[in-house]
């Protein structure tokens, strides 16, 4: 797969991890590292108290299959990792070739590390993560087998009043058409899941202006919850 980048961005190996950075801010690179101290800290805390895990709800089966969830906008894989830590079998979908390459590199390294880490919980978590081939998120969702939950986290519109944008956010802004990323995803997701969870800024309009059945609010974001069109478990 050919990956094209804006002239100002670079995709290179840094300390063994495929990383993305801006030529003007080479120290502010991002990558996917599931075994980083930050990721392990979040996993080892009360993972079921994490907002995204609470929004996904209880683990339940669909047609007697393991509890399966699709992250339709996987990004850097943070939420997918937390959900897998909670017991979900998570399929990550990412349509950006750059982000997909970062995810594929991070997952491959994590799979290799899990074989020698001696951490049974980390090994189990990584075994529950998988990555779909890179492609349009809507088409990918439309083609998957039905699942219990689909999770969507379209890129938030830029907060103009924010004094300092986090490096992840700043770099992702260089890659994504923020206004268009989530358009049409909700309708497709509702056709393929019993439940759809959408992460939004706390004061933003619902995705595609569709009112949720319920919501879980946090300080800066909320999780809009929709009943999918699959009615039977």
Short mmCIF file of C-alpha atoms in Angstrom, two decimals:
data_model
loop_
_atom_site.label_atom_id
_atom_site.label_comp_id
_atom_site.label_asym_id
_atom_site.label_seq_id
_atom_site.Cartn_x
_atom_site.Cartn_y
_atom_site.Cartn_z
CA UNK A 1 0.00 0.00 0.00
CA UNK A 2 1.38 3.40 -1.02
CA UNK A 3 1.16 6.05 1.68
CA UNK A 4 1.18 9.68 0.63
CA UNK A 5 1.94 12.40 3.15
CA UNK A 6 1.81 16.18 3.19
CA UNK A 7 5.27 17.64 2.59
CA UNK A 8 5.46 18.71 6.23
CA UNK A 9 4.98 15.22 7.72
CA UNK A 10 7.33 12.27 8.03
CA UNK A 11 6.63 8.60 8.77
CA UNK A 12 9.76 6.89 10.07
CA UNK A 13 11.01 4.37 12.62
CA UNK A 14 11.97 5.98 15.94
CA UNK A 15 13.32 3.68 18.66
CA UNK A 16 11.89 0.71 16.78
CA UNK A 17 8.38 2.17 16.48
CA UNK A 18 6.86 3.49 13.27
CA UNK A 19 6.23 7.14 14.13
CA UNK A 20 4.65 10.23 12.61
CA UNK A 21 6.03 13.72 13.13
CA UNK A 22 5.99 17.23 11.66
CA UNK A 23 9.25 18.55 10.23
CA UNK A 24 8.94 21.67 12.39
CA UNK A 25 8.31 19.64 15.57
CA UNK A 26 10.34 16.42 15.20
CA UNK A 27 10.32 15.74 18.94
CA UNK A 28 6.52 15.74 19.04
CA UNK A 29 6.11 12.40 17.31
CA UNK A 30 3.27 9.94 17.78
CA UNK A 31 3.11 6.18 17.45
CA UNK A 32 1.09 3.21 18.69
CA UNK A 33 2.70 1.53 21.68
CA UNK A 34 0.34 -0.74 23.58
CA UNK A 35 3.03 -1.57 26.15
CA UNK A 36 3.90 2.04 26.98
CA UNK A 37 3.78 3.03 30.67
CA UNK A 38 0.77 5.27 30.00
CA UNK A 39 -1.21 2.46 28.36
CA UNK A 40 -0.27 -0.05 31.03
CA UNK A 41 -1.24 2.38 33.78
CA UNK A 42 -4.72 2.81 32.30
CA UNK A 43 -5.08 -0.96 31.85
CA UNK A 44 -4.03 -1.71 35.41
CA UNK A 45 -6.40 0.79 36.96
CA UNK A 46 -10.10 0.02 37.38
CA UNK A 47 -10.58 -0.49 33.65
CA UNK A 48 -14.30 -1.09 33.99
CA UNK A 49 -14.64 2.40 35.44
CA UNK A 50 -13.22 3.94 32.26
CA UNK A 51 -15.97 5.95 30.56
CA UNK A 52 -15.63 4.19 27.21
CA UNK A 53 -15.93 0.78 28.89
CA UNK A 54 -18.97 1.85 30.89
CA UNK A 55 -20.58 3.20 27.70
CA UNK A 56 -20.01 -0.09 25.86
CA UNK A 57 -21.85 -1.81 28.70
CA UNK A 58 -21.89 -5.40 29.84
CA UNK A 59 -20.19 -8.11 27.86
CA UNK A 60 -22.86 -10.04 26.01
CA UNK A 61 -22.92 -12.64 23.28
CA UNK A 62 -24.40 -12.47 19.82
CA UNK A 63 -25.38 -15.87 18.40
CA UNK A 64 -23.28 -17.54 21.13
CA UNK A 65 -20.10 -15.89 19.80
CA UNK A 66 -17.48 -14.25 22.06
CA UNK A 67 -18.37 -10.65 22.99
CA UNK A 68 -17.40 -8.78 19.82
CA UNK A 69 -17.09 -5.04 19.33
CA UNK A 70 -15.98 -2.99 16.34
CA UNK A 71 -14.06 0.26 16.74
CA UNK A 72 -15.01 1.94 13.47
CA UNK A 73 -12.63 4.89 13.88
CA UNK A 74 -9.69 3.28 15.65
CA UNK A 75 -7.20 6.17 15.49
CA UNK A 76 -4.24 5.36 17.74
CA UNK A 77 -6.02 2.36 19.27
CA UNK A 78 -6.27 3.67 22.84
CA UNK A 79 -9.98 3.03 23.30
CA UNK A 80 -9.77 -0.31 21.49
CA UNK A 81 -7.03 -1.38 23.91
CA UNK A 82 -9.10 -0.39 26.94
CA UNK A 83 -12.14 -2.24 25.60
CA UNK A 84 -10.05 -5.34 24.90
CA UNK A 85 -8.67 -5.08 28.44
CA UNK A 86 -12.26 -5.23 29.68
CA UNK A 87 -12.88 -8.47 27.77
CA UNK A 88 -14.23 -7.36 24.39
CA UNK A 89 -12.90 -8.95 21.19
CA UNK A 90 -12.23 -5.76 19.23
CA UNK A 91 -11.91 -5.37 15.47
CA UNK A 92 -10.24 -2.05 14.67
CA UNK A 93 -11.18 -0.23 11.47
CA UNK A 94 -9.13 2.75 10.30
CA UNK A 95 -9.45 4.39 6.89
CA UNK A 96 -6.43 6.72 7.05
CA UNK A 97 -3.48 4.86 5.46
CA UNK A 98 -1.06 6.65 7.80
CA UNK A 99 -3.00 5.84 10.96
CA UNK A 100 -3.56 2.28 9.73
CA UNK A 101 0.19 1.84 9.24
CA UNK A 102 0.84 3.08 12.79
CA UNK A 103 -1.79 0.69 14.16
CA UNK A 104 -0.46 -2.28 12.20
CA UNK A 105 3.07 -1.60 13.42
CA UNK A 106 1.94 -1.18 17.02
CA UNK A 107 -0.19 -4.33 17.00
CA UNK A 108 2.59 -6.41 15.44
CA UNK A 109 5.08 -5.28 18.09
CA UNK A 110 2.57 -5.91 20.87
CA UNK A 111 1.90 -9.43 19.58
CA UNK A 112 5.63 -10.12 19.59
CA UNK A 113 6.10 -8.62 23.06
CA UNK A 114 3.16 -10.58 24.46
CA UNK A 115 4.94 -13.85 23.69
CA UNK A 116 7.79 -13.03 26.06
CA UNK A 117 6.36 -10.49 28.50
CA UNK A 118 5.20 -12.96 31.13
CA UNK A 119 2.15 -10.74 31.65
CA UNK A 120 -0.85 -13.01 31.14
CA UNK A 121 -3.36 -10.15 31.21
CA UNK A 122 -1.43 -8.17 28.58
CA UNK A 123 -1.15 -11.29 26.42
CA UNK A 124 -4.90 -11.92 26.71
CA UNK A 125 -5.71 -8.30 25.91
CA UNK A 126 -3.56 -8.25 22.77
CA UNK A 127 -5.05 -11.58 21.64
CA UNK A 128 -8.46 -9.89 21.60
CA UNK A 129 -7.33 -7.10 19.23
CA UNK A 130 -7.42 -7.40 15.44
CA UNK A 131 -7.08 -4.91 12.60
CA UNK A 132 -9.19 -4.77 9.45
CA UNK A 133 -7.48 -4.02 6.11
CA UNK A 134 -7.25 -0.31 5.38
CA UNK A 135 -10.26 1.03 3.50
CA UNK A 136 -13.31 3.24 3.68
CA UNK A 137 -14.86 2.93 7.13
CA UNK A 138 -18.44 2.96 5.83
CA UNK A 139 -17.78 0.17 3.36
CA UNK A 140 -15.91 -1.84 5.99
CA UNK A 141 -18.76 -1.52 8.49
CA UNK A 142 -21.33 -2.45 5.86
CA UNK A 143 -19.48 -5.68 5.08
CA UNK A 144 -18.83 -7.02 8.59
CA UNK A 145 -20.80 -9.74 10.32
CA UNK A 146 -23.24 -8.39 12.93
CA UNK A 147 -21.67 -7.61 16.31
CA UNK A 148 -22.85 -6.68 19.78
CA UNK A 149 -21.46 -3.13 19.81
CA UNK A 150 -19.97 -0.68 17.32
CA UNK A 151 -17.97 2.21 18.77
CA UNK A 152 -17.37 5.42 16.81
CA UNK A 153 -15.08 8.29 17.74
CA UNK A 154 -14.99 10.67 14.75
CA UNK A 155 -12.40 13.40 15.10
CA UNK A 156 -13.76 16.27 17.14
CA UNK A 157 -14.02 19.69 15.49
CA UNK A 158 -11.11 21.93 16.51
CA UNK A 159 -11.55 23.84 19.75
CA UNK A 160 -10.58 27.36 18.71
CA UNK A 161 -10.27 28.56 22.32
CA UNK A 162 -7.77 25.91 23.32
CA UNK A 163 -4.44 27.55 24.08
CA UNK A 164 -2.32 24.49 23.39
CA UNK A 165 -3.29 21.57 21.22
CA UNK A 166 -1.96 18.17 22.27
CA UNK A 167 0.62 16.79 19.87
CA UNK A 168 -1.62 13.87 18.87
CA UNK A 169 -4.47 16.21 18.08
CA UNK A 170 -2.24 18.66 16.23
CA UNK A 171 -0.73 15.97 13.99
CA UNK A 172 -4.07 14.31 13.28
CA UNK A 173 -5.42 17.65 12.12
CA UNK A 174 -2.85 17.51 9.33
CA UNK A 175 -4.25 14.19 8.07
CA UNK A 176 -8.01 14.31 8.45
CA UNK A 177 -10.95 16.15 6.98
CA UNK A 178 -12.51 16.61 10.40
CA UNK A 179 -15.92 17.75 9.22
CA UNK A 180 -16.42 14.76 6.92
CA UNK A 181 -14.88 11.90 8.90
CA UNK A 182 -18.00 10.76 10.72
CA UNK A 183 -20.66 11.58 8.13
CA UNK A 184 -22.83 8.55 7.34
CA UNK A 185 -21.12 6.19 9.78
CA UNK A 186 -23.96 6.07 12.28
CA UNK A 187 -26.60 4.83 9.84
CA UNK A 188 -24.34 2.04 8.63
CA UNK A 189 -23.30 1.08 12.15
CA UNK A 190 -26.89 0.79 13.35
CA UNK A 191 -27.52 -1.82 10.65
CA UNK A 192 -24.68 -4.03 11.90
CA UNK A 193 -24.90 -3.86 15.69
CA UNK A 194 -27.23 -4.29 18.61
CA UNK A 195 -25.82 -1.09 20.13
CA UNK A 196 -23.83 1.87 18.79
CA UNK A 197 -21.75 4.16 21.00
CA UNK A 198 -20.53 7.51 19.64
CA UNK A 199 -18.01 9.70 21.45
CA UNK A 200 -18.67 13.44 21.07
CA UNK A 201 -17.49 16.71 22.63
CA UNK A 202 -19.73 17.39 25.60
CA UNK A 203 -21.46 20.38 23.96
CA UNK A 204 -21.45 19.16 20.34
CA UNK A 205 -24.48 18.24 18.28
CA UNK A 206 -25.19 14.50 17.96
CA UNK A 207 -23.52 12.77 15.04
CA UNK A 208 -25.55 13.29 11.85
CA UNK A 209 -28.04 15.22 14.05
CA UNK A 210 -29.56 11.93 15.23
CA UNK A 211 -30.67 12.07 18.86
CA UNK A 212 -29.33 9.18 20.99
CA UNK A 213 -31.43 6.86 23.11
CA UNK A 214 -29.27 7.70 26.12
CA UNK A 215 -25.91 9.23 26.94
CA UNK A 216 -23.05 9.09 29.41
CA UNK A 217 -21.53 12.50 30.18
CA UNK A 218 -17.99 13.36 31.23
CA UNK A 219 -16.25 16.68 31.83
CA UNK A 220 -15.07 17.26 28.25
CA UNK A 221 -16.81 14.56 26.24
CA UNK A 222 -19.90 12.41 26.27
CA UNK A 223 -20.91 9.02 24.88
CA UNK A 224 -24.13 8.97 22.86
CA UNK A 225 -25.76 5.55 22.90
CA UNK A 226 -28.04 4.29 20.12
CA UNK A 227 -30.12 1.15 19.84
CA UNK A 228 -29.06 -0.73 16.73
CA UNK A 229 -31.35 -2.49 14.30
CA UNK A 230 -30.32 -5.94 15.54
CA UNK A 231 -32.93 -6.85 18.11
CA UNK A 232 -31.97 -10.40 19.04
CA UNK A 233 -28.92 -11.61 20.91
#
